[in-house]
Coordinates of C-alpha atoms and ligand atoms in Angstrom, one line a residue:
M18 CA -40.3 -4.0 -48.2
G19 CA -38.7 -7.0 -50.0
D20 CA -35.8 -8.3 -48.2
C21 CA -35.2 -5.7 -45.8
I22 CA -34.2 -7.0 -42.3
F23 CA -35.2 -3.5 -40.5
C24 CA -38.7 -3.8 -42.3
K25 CA -38.9 -7.7 -41.2
I26 CA -38.2 -6.4 -37.5
A27 CA -40.7 -3.6 -37.9
E28 CA -43.4 -6.3 -39.2
K29 CA -42.3 -8.7 -36.3
Q30 CA -41.1 -11.4 -38.7
I31 CA -37.8 -11.2 -37.1
K32 CA -37.2 -10.8 -33.4
A33 CA -35.3 -7.8 -31.9
D34 CA -34.9 -6.4 -28.5
I35 CA -37.4 -3.4 -28.9
V36 CA -37.1 -0.6 -26.4
Y37 CA -39.4 1.7 -28.1
E38 CA -42.4 1.8 -30.5
D39 CA -45.1 4.2 -31.7
E40 CA -46.9 4.3 -35.0
Q41 CA -44.2 5.5 -37.1
V42 CA -41.0 4.9 -35.1
L43 CA -39.2 1.8 -33.7
A44 CA -36.0 1.5 -31.4
F45 CA -34.3 -1.9 -30.9
K46 CA -31.0 -2.9 -29.4
D47 CA -27.9 -3.3 -32.1
I48 CA -27.2 -7.0 -32.4
N49 CA -23.5 -6.1 -32.5
A50 CA -23.2 -3.2 -29.8
Q51 CA -20.4 -1.0 -30.0
A52 CA -21.1 0.4 -26.6
P53 CA -23.0 -0.3 -23.5
V54 CA -26.0 1.5 -25.0
H55 CA -26.3 1.1 -28.6
V56 CA -29.8 1.3 -30.0
L57 CA -30.9 1.6 -33.5
V58 CA -33.9 4.1 -34.2
I59 CA -35.5 3.6 -37.3
P60 CA -38.8 4.7 -39.3
K61 CA -41.1 1.9 -39.6
E62 CA -41.6 3.2 -43.4
H63 CA -39.0 1.7 -45.8
I64 CA -36.7 4.6 -46.6
P65 CA -33.3 3.2 -48.1
T66 CA -30.8 6.0 -47.4
L67 CA -31.0 9.7 -45.9
N68 CA -30.9 10.9 -49.4
D69 CA -34.2 9.3 -49.9
I70 CA -36.3 11.2 -47.3
K71 CA -38.9 13.2 -48.9
D72 CA -40.8 14.2 -45.8
F73 CA -38.7 15.5 -43.2
S74 CA -41.0 15.3 -40.5
I75 CA -39.9 11.7 -39.8
T76 CA -36.6 13.1 -38.8
S77 CA -37.9 15.0 -35.8
R78 CA -40.0 12.0 -34.9
L79 CA -36.8 10.2 -34.9
M80 CA -34.7 12.7 -33.0
A81 CA -37.4 13.0 -30.5
V82 CA -37.0 9.4 -29.7
I83 CA -33.5 9.5 -29.6
T84 CA -33.3 12.2 -26.9
K85 CA -35.9 10.6 -24.9
L86 CA -34.0 7.3 -24.9
A87 CA -31.0 8.9 -23.7
K88 CA -32.7 10.5 -20.9
E89 CA -34.3 7.0 -20.1
Y90 CA -30.6 5.4 -20.5
K91 CA -29.2 8.1 -18.3
I92 CA -26.5 9.1 -20.6
A93 CA -28.1 12.3 -21.5
Q94 CA -26.0 14.5 -19.2
E95 CA -22.7 12.5 -19.6
G96 CA -23.0 12.3 -23.3
Y97 CA -23.7 10.3 -26.2
R98 CA -23.4 10.0 -30.1
V99 CA -25.7 9.8 -32.7
V100 CA -24.7 8.3 -36.0
A101 CA -26.3 7.9 -39.5
N102 CA -24.2 6.0 -42.0
C103 CA -25.2 7.0 -45.6
N104 CA -24.0 4.9 -48.5
A105 CA -20.7 3.0 -49.2
A106 CA -18.1 5.5 -48.1
A107 CA -19.8 5.8 -44.6
G108 CA -20.2 1.8 -44.3
Q109 CA -24.0 1.7 -44.6
A110 CA -24.9 -1.8 -44.4
V111 CA -28.3 -2.1 -44.0
F112 CA -30.5 0.2 -46.3
H113 CA -33.3 1.1 -44.2
I114 CA -32.5 4.4 -42.5
H115 CA -31.5 4.1 -39.0
F116 CA -29.7 6.4 -36.4
H117 CA -27.4 4.6 -34.0
L118 CA -27.7 5.9 -30.4
L119 CA -24.4 5.1 -28.7
G120 CA -23.2 5.8 -25.3
G121 CA -22.1 4.6 -21.9
R122 CA -18.4 5.0 -22.6
N123 CA -16.1 7.7 -23.8
M124 CA -15.9 8.3 -27.7
Q125 CA -13.3 9.3 -29.8
W126 CA -13.2 11.7 -32.5
P127 CA -12.5 11.7 -35.3
P128 CA -14.7 8.5 -36.1
G129 CA -13.0 5.8 -38.1
Ligands
LIG225 P1 -25.0 0.5 -40.6 O1 -23.5 0.2 -40.7 O2 -25.0 1.9 -40.1 O3 -25.9 0.0 -41.9 O4 -25.4 -0.3 -39.4 C1 -26.3 -1.2 -39.2 C2 -26.5 -1.9 -38.0 O5 -27.4 -2.6 -38.0 C3 -25.1 -2.5 -37.5 O6 -24.8 -2.0 -36.3 C4 -25.7 -4.1 -37.1 O7 -25.1 -4.5 -35.8 C5 -27.1 -3.8 -37.0 N1 -28.0 -4.9 -37.2 C6 -28.1 -5.6 -38.3 N2 -28.9 -6.7 -38.1 C7 -29.4 -6.4 -37.0 C8 -30.6 -7.2 -36.4 N3 -31.2 -8.2 -36.8 N4 -31.0 -6.8 -35.1 C9 -30.3 -5.8 -34.5 N5 -29.1 -4.9 -35.3 C10 -28.7 -5.3 -36.3
LIG226 ZN1 -36.8 -1.7 -45.1

């Protein structure tokens, strides 16, 4: 939609390192990886923030892909983190919803 970078990735107008794709969901490597595994899992549909989700069936589709990728990357047993930033206080930078799948190293808590 409009100038959205993740819509452009979904429409293949901008290149990304895509690791999973189906009719509704796309997953690609984060361009600024914060862990050995750092994948973004997005709906192809443009939804700006978590607050804008109307049909929550997309969240189970996204979660199914996240857990499948965690197994494929062999981080499911050791552990991984799933993050979704919503709006300014959380530091959301791209306003097309996405879950970060992070793994391959030990994580700190609380997050920054
Ligand atoms: P957030 O702060 O949750 O909105 O995170 C946005 C994420 O998108 C950041 O981790 C960026 O590194 C990542 N990102 C931005 N542009 C791209 C891109 N073209 N390809 C892959 N990841 C991107
Ligand atoms: Zn978008």
